Amino acid sequence: MIKRVLKCNKGLTGEITIPSDKSISHRAVMFSSLAKGECTVKNFSSGADCHSTLNLFKQLGVNIDFTDEKTLKIKSEGTLIPGSNNIYSCGNSGTTMRLVSGILAGQNFDSTLTGDESLSKRPMKRVIEPLTLMGAKIESTDSHAPLYIKGQPLHGINYSSKLSSAQVKSCILLAGLNAEGETVFTEPYVSRNHTELMLDYLGADIKVDGNSVTISSSELEAKDIYVVGDISSAAFFIVAGLIVPNSDFVIKNVGFNSTRSGIIDVVRRMNGNVEILNERIVSGELCADIRVKYTEFLKSCTIEGEDIPRLIDELPVIAVLASQAEGETVVKDAQDLRNKESDRIKCLTDELRKIGVDIEEREDGFIIDGKKRLKGGSELESYHDHRLAMSFYVAGLVSENEIAINGFEWTKISFPEFEQLMEKLS
Ligand code: S3P
């Protein structure tokens, strides 16, 4: 589907409520499926990725029903039962494949995890390697999906990861939840910690010490979970509000976990006008409302090191923000962006250049010389990548001429409500 976007001349105003966090929604279904008993998950994501997780756990014998559009009732015996053919599709969702491989590796049955074309190209060595050290038996072609998992008893490990990845960390912690002995996972910088927070909330034996997490075999309690809004979805609106002249609006119910709020720190470094209102804790997660105002004089900044895991999914739209800031914005230490739903460094560089962004590709990031006029007038390819499609939409709001985005329907992966909410502010 081709989406055409016109320059926004009158500013974005009003109020929106940001829908459910994708990372927390996945974990709510997975962890509640491992807990014996009944619980409710409120404000579950309507994105296709989270539905891949939901369908997979239904196939594994868990009772999951919608009681309304966004509320799930989950009833589980606390044990998983193999589905009819033992093949489970993860769709486009890396989070589903990587986390579920940690759950299935220690079961007393075999499973196969499959993915769509994009997911089948993404690296799985990062989970196969540490799981194998725990005693798992996983076969694949060159560490790519499909993953053939032969269920085995697992034992704990002490693992230092080279990557700061919440998907790898969560996979190993979930394997450790069902392994003999203690599992310790250490990463260079702290990646998103929703797994640690939710496992602790559900009663697991888990301890966090700086960049290390220790877990031992535990039974989880079934408890109700309310999923806060997704800061990665809010990011498109934050950037749009800062760069579209005359904008002033409030984004309600945004998850504000400090391992996810790197974009707010960057916006502040760039002189962006954002105000954090009404901070509160919801089901163990910090949540807030954000007021965003157009900022005429944005300045460039450097984004690197420990910033990266705290804003990894926001980098494509941060590139759009940097295109409107005075000076050179440098993004480095972000080589894992090449392993997302697309090679986000290459695809972003190729496409943003077409509309006049002065962007240079680097192995581990990019450099943008901002405050150049965006001419627009081109068709941009989304490469089946939801976050690229939405970032290009935001760029279209400040481009002189109409832009077209090919593959806009991929926004359904994380944020089917995106366009409707954008229209509400227009
Ligand atoms: C996610 C972690 C991140 C992120 C992805 C969701 C998660 O990946 O990019 O969209 O829910 O754990 P990595 O942990 O591999 O960086």
Short mmCIF file of C-alpha atoms and ligand atoms in Angstrom, two decimals:
data_model
loop_
_atom_site.label_atom_id
_atom_site.label_comp_id
_atom_site.label_asym_id
_atom_site.label_seq_id
_atom_site.Cartn_x
_atom_site.Cartn_y
_atom_site.Cartn_z
CA MET A 1 0.00 0.00 0.00
CA ILE A 2 1.29 3.44 -0.95
CA LYS A 3 0.66 6.25 1.52
CA ARG A 4 0.92 9.85 0.44
CA VAL A 5 1.89 12.46 3.03
CA LEU A 6 1.55 16.21 2.61
CA LYS A 7 3.36 18.97 4.47
CA CYS A 8 1.50 19.96 7.65
CA ASN A 9 1.09 23.72 7.66
CA LYS A 10 -1.21 24.40 10.57
CA GLY A 11 0.48 22.47 13.43
CA LEU A 12 -0.55 19.43 15.45
CA THR A 13 -2.73 20.14 18.47
CA GLY A 14 -5.01 18.36 20.96
CA GLU A 15 -4.52 15.24 23.05
CA ILE A 16 -3.95 11.55 22.30
CA THR A 17 -3.56 8.41 24.41
CA ILE A 18 -0.72 6.23 23.21
CA PRO A 19 -1.60 2.52 22.81
CA SER A 20 -0.09 -0.40 24.63
CA ASP A 21 3.63 -1.19 24.90
CA LYS A 22 4.69 -3.99 22.56
CA SER A 23 7.56 -5.34 24.70
CA ILE A 24 5.42 -5.47 27.85
CA SER A 25 2.43 -6.99 26.00
CA HIS A 26 4.59 -9.88 24.73
CA ARG A 27 5.92 -10.54 28.21
CA ALA A 28 2.48 -10.31 29.85
CA VAL A 29 1.20 -13.18 27.67
CA MET A 30 4.36 -15.29 27.93
CA PHE A 31 4.84 -14.99 31.69
CA SER A 32 1.13 -15.35 32.54
CA SER A 33 1.12 -18.52 30.42
CA LEU A 34 3.92 -19.90 32.62
CA ALA A 35 2.04 -19.04 35.84
CA LYS A 36 -0.52 -21.45 37.29
CA GLY A 37 -3.91 -19.76 37.69
CA GLU A 38 -6.03 -17.06 36.12
CA CYS A 39 -5.29 -13.41 35.43
CA THR A 40 -6.34 -10.44 33.35
CA VAL A 41 -4.07 -8.48 31.02
CA LYS A 42 -5.52 -5.01 30.40
CA ASN A 43 -4.61 -2.71 27.52
CA PHE A 44 -2.98 -5.47 25.42
CA SER A 45 -1.32 -4.34 22.17
CA SER A 46 -3.29 -4.61 18.94
CA GLY A 47 -0.04 -4.92 16.93
CA ALA A 48 0.48 -8.04 14.79
CA ASP A 49 3.70 -8.96 16.64
CA CYS A 50 1.93 -9.37 20.00
CA HIS A 51 -0.80 -11.38 18.30
CA SER A 52 1.91 -13.77 17.06
CA THR A 53 2.88 -14.37 20.70
CA LEU A 54 -0.75 -14.74 21.76
CA ASN A 55 -1.54 -17.33 19.06
CA LEU A 56 1.62 -19.26 19.85
CA PHE A 57 0.71 -19.69 23.54
CA LYS A 58 -2.85 -20.68 22.59
CA GLN A 59 -1.27 -23.45 20.49
CA LEU A 60 0.75 -24.45 23.57
CA GLY A 61 -2.46 -25.23 25.44
CA VAL A 62 -2.96 -21.97 27.33
CA ASN A 63 -6.51 -20.65 27.60
CA ILE A 64 -6.48 -17.08 26.31
CA ASP A 65 -9.65 -15.14 25.48
CA PHE A 66 -10.45 -11.52 24.77
CA THR A 67 -13.13 -10.18 27.14
CA ASP A 68 -13.10 -6.90 25.22
CA GLU A 69 -10.99 -5.38 22.44
CA LYS A 70 -7.95 -4.85 24.67
CA THR A 71 -8.46 -7.17 27.64
CA LEU A 72 -7.27 -10.76 27.88
CA LYS A 73 -8.28 -13.45 30.35
CA ILE A 74 -5.43 -15.95 30.65
CA LYS A 75 -5.92 -19.28 32.40
CA SER A 76 -2.99 -21.67 32.58
CA GLU A 77 -2.01 -24.87 34.37
CA GLY A 78 1.52 -23.40 34.53
CA THR A 79 2.79 -26.08 32.16
CA LEU A 80 2.82 -25.99 28.37
CA ILE A 81 1.36 -28.73 26.19
CA PRO A 82 2.79 -29.34 22.69
CA GLY A 83 0.52 -28.23 19.85
CA SER A 84 -0.78 -30.60 17.17
CA ASN A 85 2.25 -30.41 14.83
CA ASN A 86 4.82 -28.72 17.13
CA ILE A 87 5.40 -25.92 14.60
CA TYR A 88 4.92 -22.41 15.92
CA SER A 89 4.94 -19.30 13.76
CA CYS A 90 6.52 -16.13 15.16
CA GLY A 91 5.46 -14.05 12.13
CA ASN A 92 7.62 -10.91 11.87
CA SER A 93 8.40 -10.81 15.59
CA GLY A 94 12.01 -11.14 16.77
CA THR A 95 10.89 -10.74 20.39
CA THR A 96 8.57 -13.76 20.05
CA MET A 97 11.23 -15.99 18.48
CA ARG A 98 14.09 -15.06 20.79
CA LEU A 99 12.15 -15.12 24.07
CA VAL A 100 10.10 -18.21 23.26
CA SER A 101 13.24 -20.16 22.28
CA GLY A 102 14.37 -19.70 25.92
CA ILE A 103 11.03 -21.06 27.15
CA LEU A 104 10.83 -24.01 24.75
CA ALA A 105 14.47 -25.15 25.08
CA GLY A 106 13.81 -26.57 28.56
CA GLN A 107 10.45 -28.28 27.87
CA ASN A 108 9.98 -32.05 27.73
CA PHE A 109 8.84 -31.85 24.08
CA ASP A 110 10.33 -30.75 20.76
CA SER A 111 9.28 -27.64 18.83
CA THR A 112 9.98 -25.77 15.62
CA LEU A 113 9.89 -21.96 15.51
CA THR A 114 9.33 -20.36 12.11
CA GLY A 115 9.28 -16.75 10.96
CA ASP A 116 8.32 -14.68 7.91
CA GLU A 117 10.89 -13.74 5.26
CA SER A 118 12.32 -10.84 7.25
CA LEU A 119 12.53 -12.74 10.56
CA SER A 120 14.16 -15.71 8.81
CA LYS A 121 17.04 -13.41 7.81
CA ARG A 122 17.67 -12.13 11.35
CA PRO A 123 20.54 -13.55 13.44
CA MET A 124 19.62 -16.17 16.03
CA LYS A 125 23.17 -17.16 17.01
CA ARG A 126 22.92 -14.64 19.83
CA VAL A 127 20.36 -16.90 21.57
CA ILE A 128 21.43 -20.32 20.21
CA GLU A 129 24.96 -19.94 21.59
CA PRO A 130 24.13 -19.22 25.26
CA LEU A 131 21.18 -21.64 25.26
CA THR A 132 23.51 -24.37 23.98
CA LEU A 133 25.85 -23.60 26.90
CA MET A 134 22.85 -24.29 29.18
CA GLY A 135 22.43 -27.73 27.60
CA ALA A 136 19.87 -26.83 24.92
CA LYS A 137 19.76 -28.70 21.60
CA ILE A 138 18.84 -26.34 18.75
CA GLU A 139 19.32 -26.96 15.04
CA SER A 140 19.09 -24.30 12.35
CA THR A 141 20.56 -23.37 9.01
CA ASP A 142 23.44 -21.04 9.67
CA SER A 143 21.78 -19.80 12.89
CA HIS A 144 18.64 -18.62 11.10
CA ALA A 145 15.00 -19.63 11.51
CA PRO A 146 13.43 -22.12 11.39
CA LEU A 147 14.80 -23.21 14.76
CA TYR A 148 14.38 -26.91 15.57
CA ILE A 149 14.40 -27.16 19.35
CA LYS A 150 14.79 -30.55 21.05
CA GLY A 151 13.44 -30.02 24.57
CA GLN A 152 16.08 -30.86 27.23
CA PRO A 153 16.69 -30.36 30.94
CA LEU A 154 18.81 -27.18 31.24
CA HIS A 155 21.39 -26.05 33.77
CA GLY A 156 22.29 -22.50 34.86
CA ILE A 157 25.25 -20.54 33.43
CA ASN A 158 27.19 -17.41 34.17
CA TYR A 159 27.07 -15.58 30.82
CA SER A 160 28.67 -12.28 29.81
CA SER A 161 27.02 -11.05 26.64
CA LYS A 162 28.90 -8.87 24.15
CA LEU A 163 25.56 -7.36 23.11
CA SER A 164 23.29 -5.21 25.24
CA SER A 165 20.09 -6.87 24.10
CA ALA A 166 16.89 -7.29 26.08
CA GLN A 167 15.83 -10.08 23.74
CA VAL A 168 18.97 -12.12 24.48
CA LYS A 169 18.82 -11.29 28.20
CA SER A 170 15.15 -12.26 28.43
CA CYS A 171 15.72 -15.50 26.51
CA ILE A 172 18.44 -16.60 28.95
CA LEU A 173 16.48 -15.50 32.04
CA LEU A 174 13.44 -17.46 30.83
CA ALA A 175 15.60 -20.53 30.24
CA GLY A 176 17.08 -19.96 33.73
CA LEU A 177 13.58 -19.90 35.22
CA ASN A 178 13.34 -23.59 34.34
CA ALA A 179 17.00 -24.66 34.77
CA GLU A 180 18.89 -26.43 37.52
CA GLY A 181 21.03 -24.01 39.54
CA GLU A 182 21.57 -20.30 39.20
CA THR A 183 21.75 -18.37 35.91
CA VAL A 184 23.65 -15.06 35.80
CA PHE A 185 23.41 -12.78 32.76
CA THR A 186 25.68 -9.73 32.38
CA GLU A 187 25.56 -7.16 29.56
CA PRO A 188 27.77 -4.14 28.70
CA TYR A 189 24.99 -1.56 29.21
CA VAL A 190 21.58 -2.16 30.76
CA SER A 191 18.99 -2.95 28.08
CA ARG A 192 15.23 -2.64 28.65
CA ASN A 193 14.32 -4.35 31.92
CA HIS A 194 10.65 -5.27 31.51
CA THR A 195 11.46 -8.97 31.97
CA GLU A 196 13.21 -8.35 35.29
CA LEU A 197 10.39 -6.09 36.55
CA MET A 198 7.57 -8.42 35.51
CA LEU A 199 9.25 -11.64 36.72
CA ASP A 200 9.86 -9.95 40.07
CA TYR A 201 6.20 -8.78 40.18
CA LEU A 202 5.08 -12.37 39.50
CA GLY A 203 7.22 -13.74 42.35
CA ALA A 204 10.31 -15.19 40.58
CA ASP A 205 13.60 -15.59 42.43
CA ILE A 206 15.41 -12.82 40.51
CA LYS A 207 17.98 -10.23 41.58
CA VAL A 208 19.46 -7.30 39.70
CA ASP A 209 22.91 -5.90 40.47
CA GLY A 210 24.01 -3.18 38.05
CA ASN A 211 24.43 -4.80 34.61
CA SER A 212 23.95 -8.35 35.97
CA VAL A 213 20.77 -10.30 36.64
CA THR A 214 20.61 -13.57 38.58
CA ILE A 215 17.66 -15.94 38.38
CA SER A 216 16.90 -19.39 39.83
CA SER A 217 14.20 -21.87 38.99
CA SER A 218 10.88 -20.46 40.26
CA GLU A 219 7.13 -20.86 40.03
CA LEU A 220 5.28 -17.75 38.90
CA GLU A 221 2.06 -16.45 40.45
CA ALA A 222 -0.79 -15.41 38.15
CA LYS A 223 -1.44 -11.68 38.74
CA ASP A 224 -3.36 -9.02 36.82
CA ILE A 225 -1.24 -6.78 34.60
CA TYR A 226 -2.08 -3.37 33.09
CA VAL A 227 0.15 -2.61 30.09
CA VAL A 228 1.24 1.05 29.89
CA GLY A 229 1.57 2.92 26.56
CA ASP A 230 4.56 2.43 24.26
CA ILE A 231 7.23 5.16 24.34
CA SER A 232 8.55 3.77 21.02
CA SER A 233 5.15 4.59 19.44
CA ALA A 234 5.01 7.94 21.26
CA ALA A 235 8.41 8.77 19.71
CA PHE A 236 6.85 9.45 16.27
CA PHE A 237 4.51 12.00 17.85
CA ILE A 238 7.23 13.55 20.03
CA VAL A 239 9.37 14.19 16.96
CA ALA A 240 6.40 15.38 14.86
CA GLY A 241 5.40 17.86 17.61
CA LEU A 242 8.94 19.25 17.89
CA ILE A 243 9.44 19.84 14.15
CA VAL A 244 5.99 20.82 12.79
CA PRO A 245 5.56 24.60 13.36
CA ASN A 246 2.70 25.64 15.73
CA SER A 247 2.36 22.19 17.32
CA ASP A 248 1.42 21.87 20.98
CA PHE A 249 -0.24 18.70 22.30
CA VAL A 250 -0.32 16.15 25.11
CA ILE A 251 0.47 12.43 24.74
CA LYS A 252 -1.13 10.48 27.60
CA ASN A 253 -0.21 7.17 29.24
CA VAL A 254 3.38 6.80 28.00
CA GLY A 255 5.56 4.11 29.62
CA PHE A 256 8.50 5.99 31.09
CA ASN A 257 10.78 3.19 32.26
CA SER A 258 14.33 4.64 32.55
CA THR A 259 15.73 1.83 30.33
CA ARG A 260 13.43 3.09 27.53
CA SER A 261 13.35 6.87 27.97
CA GLY A 262 16.62 7.67 26.13
CA ILE A 263 14.69 9.64 23.52
CA ILE A 264 13.59 12.16 26.15
CA ASP A 265 17.21 12.71 27.24
CA VAL A 266 18.22 13.21 23.61
CA VAL A 267 15.35 15.63 22.97
CA ARG A 268 16.46 17.65 26.00
CA ARG A 269 20.08 17.67 24.78
CA MET A 270 18.74 18.98 21.47
CA ASN A 271 16.86 21.77 23.25
CA GLY A 272 13.44 20.26 22.44
CA ASN A 273 10.43 21.51 24.37
CA VAL A 274 8.94 18.51 26.21
CA GLU A 275 7.31 18.54 29.63
CA ILE A 276 6.78 15.36 31.67
CA LEU A 277 3.51 15.45 33.61
CA ASN A 278 1.70 13.22 36.05
CA GLU A 279 4.38 10.54 36.69
CA ARG A 280 2.92 7.40 38.30
CA ILE A 281 3.64 3.67 38.73
CA VAL A 282 1.33 1.20 36.95
CA SER A 283 1.87 -2.58 37.43
CA GLY A 284 5.49 -1.92 38.43
CA GLU A 285 6.24 0.36 35.45
CA LEU A 286 6.70 4.16 35.52
CA CYS A 287 4.20 5.97 33.32
CA ALA A 288 3.69 9.68 32.46
CA ASP A 289 1.96 12.15 30.15
CA ILE A 290 4.14 14.21 27.81
CA ARG A 291 3.44 17.73 26.53
CA VAL A 292 5.31 18.47 23.29
CA LYS A 293 5.70 21.92 21.70
CA TYR A 294 7.23 22.99 18.41
CA THR A 295 10.85 24.04 18.97
CA GLU A 296 12.30 26.44 16.44
CA PHE A 297 15.95 26.17 17.52
CA LEU A 298 16.84 22.49 17.85
CA LYS A 299 20.55 21.74 18.12
CA SER A 300 22.51 18.64 17.15
CA CYS A 301 24.00 16.14 19.61
CA THR A 302 26.01 12.90 19.82
CA ILE A 303 24.20 9.64 20.64
CA GLU A 304 26.43 6.74 21.66
CA GLY A 305 27.36 4.05 24.21
CA GLU A 306 24.84 3.54 26.98
CA ASP A 307 22.31 5.82 25.19
CA ILE A 308 21.88 3.21 22.45
CA PRO A 309 19.93 0.39 24.18
CA ARG A 310 17.71 3.06 25.78
CA LEU A 311 16.51 4.32 22.38
CA ILE A 312 17.44 1.63 19.86
CA ASP A 313 13.98 1.50 18.23
CA GLU A 314 13.67 5.30 18.14
CA LEU A 315 16.81 5.93 16.05
CA PRO A 316 15.01 6.08 12.67
CA VAL A 317 12.69 8.85 13.86
CA ILE A 318 15.52 10.54 15.78
CA ALA A 319 17.24 10.79 12.36
CA VAL A 320 14.23 12.81 11.15
CA LEU A 321 14.52 15.03 14.24
CA ALA A 322 18.26 15.52 13.59
CA SER A 323 17.47 16.63 10.01
CA GLN A 324 15.70 19.66 11.52
CA ALA A 325 18.42 20.53 14.07
CA GLU A 326 21.31 22.95 13.61
CA GLY A 327 24.69 21.18 13.24
CA GLU A 328 25.94 17.61 12.97
CA THR A 329 24.17 14.84 14.88
CA VAL A 330 26.35 11.76 15.26
CA VAL A 331 24.92 8.31 16.06
CA LYS A 332 27.51 5.63 16.86
CA ASP A 333 27.78 2.23 18.63
CA ALA A 334 24.47 1.26 17.00
CA GLN A 335 25.67 -1.49 14.60
CA ASP A 336 22.83 -3.78 15.77
CA LEU A 337 20.45 -1.44 13.91
CA ARG A 338 21.53 -3.41 10.84
CA ASN A 339 19.88 -6.54 12.31
CA LYS A 340 16.40 -5.17 12.91
CA GLU A 341 13.33 -5.67 10.68
CA SER A 342 15.53 -4.15 7.95
CA ASP A 343 19.15 -2.94 7.84
CA ARG A 344 18.01 0.30 9.41
CA ILE A 345 21.32 2.10 8.87
CA LYS A 346 21.45 1.46 5.12
CA CYS A 347 17.73 1.74 4.40
CA LEU A 348 17.33 4.93 6.43
CA THR A 349 20.33 6.54 4.71
CA ASP A 350 19.21 5.57 1.20
CA GLU A 351 15.62 6.74 1.67
CA LEU A 352 16.15 9.96 3.67
CA ARG A 353 18.72 11.10 1.10
CA LYS A 354 16.03 10.96 -1.60
CA ILE A 355 14.05 13.76 0.12
CA GLY A 356 17.07 15.97 0.80
CA VAL A 357 18.41 14.86 4.20
CA ASP A 358 22.19 15.29 4.42
CA ILE A 359 22.97 11.89 5.94
CA GLU A 360 26.17 9.80 5.82
CA GLU A 361 26.13 6.06 6.47
CA ARG A 362 28.64 4.72 9.01
CA GLU A 363 29.28 1.07 9.93
CA ASP A 364 27.83 1.59 13.41
CA GLY A 365 25.43 4.50 12.81
CA PHE A 366 25.08 7.69 10.78
CA ILE A 367 25.89 11.40 10.73
CA ILE A 368 23.30 14.00 9.82
CA ASP A 369 24.04 17.61 9.00
CA GLY A 370 20.73 19.21 9.86
CA LYS A 371 18.61 22.25 9.14
CA LYS A 372 18.61 21.58 5.38
CA ARG A 373 15.38 22.08 3.47
CA LEU A 374 13.59 18.76 2.84
CA LYS A 375 12.40 18.89 -0.75
CA GLY A 376 10.26 15.72 -0.62
CA GLY A 377 8.65 14.79 -3.92
CA SER A 378 9.89 11.17 -3.89
CA GLU A 379 8.62 7.68 -3.23
CA LEU A 380 10.28 6.10 -0.19
CA GLU A 381 10.55 2.34 0.36
CA SER A 382 9.67 1.05 3.81
CA TYR A 383 11.41 -2.34 3.27
CA HIS A 384 8.54 -4.02 5.17
CA ASP A 385 9.79 -2.21 8.28
CA HIS A 386 7.08 -0.61 10.44
CA ARG A 387 9.37 1.89 12.15
CA LEU A 388 10.85 3.13 8.85
CA ALA A 389 7.33 3.61 7.41
CA MET A 390 6.23 5.74 10.39
CA SER A 391 9.51 7.72 10.50
CA PHE A 392 9.09 8.60 6.80
CA TYR A 393 5.52 9.77 7.49
CA VAL A 394 6.90 12.21 10.09
CA ALA A 395 9.53 13.42 7.58
CA GLY A 396 6.69 13.99 5.09
CA LEU A 397 5.01 16.43 7.50
CA VAL A 398 7.94 18.86 7.04
CA SER A 399 8.83 18.21 3.39
CA GLU A 400 8.10 20.90 0.79
CA ASN A 401 6.46 18.46 -1.66
CA GLU A 402 4.28 15.41 -1.10
CA ILE A 403 6.10 12.16 -0.37
CA ALA A 404 4.85 8.61 -1.00
CA ILE A 405 5.65 5.67 1.29
CA ASN A 406 5.59 2.20 -0.19
CA GLY A 407 4.52 -0.63 2.16
CA PHE A 408 2.79 1.61 4.70
CA GLU A 409 0.57 -1.31 5.78
CA TRP A 410 3.56 -2.68 7.76
CA THR A 411 2.72 -0.14 10.50
CA LYS A 412 0.26 -2.81 11.68
CA ILE A 413 3.21 -4.74 13.16
CA SER A 414 3.45 -2.46 16.18
CA PHE A 415 1.04 0.45 15.77
CA PRO A 416 -2.15 -0.02 13.70
CA GLU A 417 -3.61 3.14 15.29
CA PHE A 418 -0.75 5.40 14.07
CA GLU A 419 -2.50 7.22 11.24
CA GLN A 420 -5.79 7.63 13.06
CA LEU A 421 -3.99 9.29 16.01
CA MET A 422 -1.97 11.51 13.66
CA GLU A 423 -5.24 12.63 12.04
CA LYS A 424 -6.73 13.34 15.47
CA LEU A 425 -3.98 15.95 16.08
CA SER A 426 -4.15 17.49 12.58
C1 S3P B 1 12.89 -5.73 22.41
C2 S3P B 1 14.22 -5.45 22.50
C3 S3P B 1 14.96 -4.70 21.47
C4 S3P B 1 14.04 -3.96 20.51
C5 S3P B 1 12.86 -4.78 20.09
C6 S3P B 1 12.06 -5.26 21.29
C7 S3P B 1 12.25 -6.51 23.50
O1 S3P B 1 15.76 -5.61 20.73
O2 S3P B 1 14.75 -3.52 19.38
O3 S3P B 1 12.00 -4.01 19.26
O4 S3P B 1 11.01 -6.48 23.63
O5 S3P B 1 13.00 -7.14 24.26
P1 S3P B 1 17.22 -6.04 21.27
O6 S3P B 1 17.04 -6.41 22.66
O7 S3P B 1 17.64 -7.19 20.41
O8 S3P B 1 18.07 -4.83 21.06
#
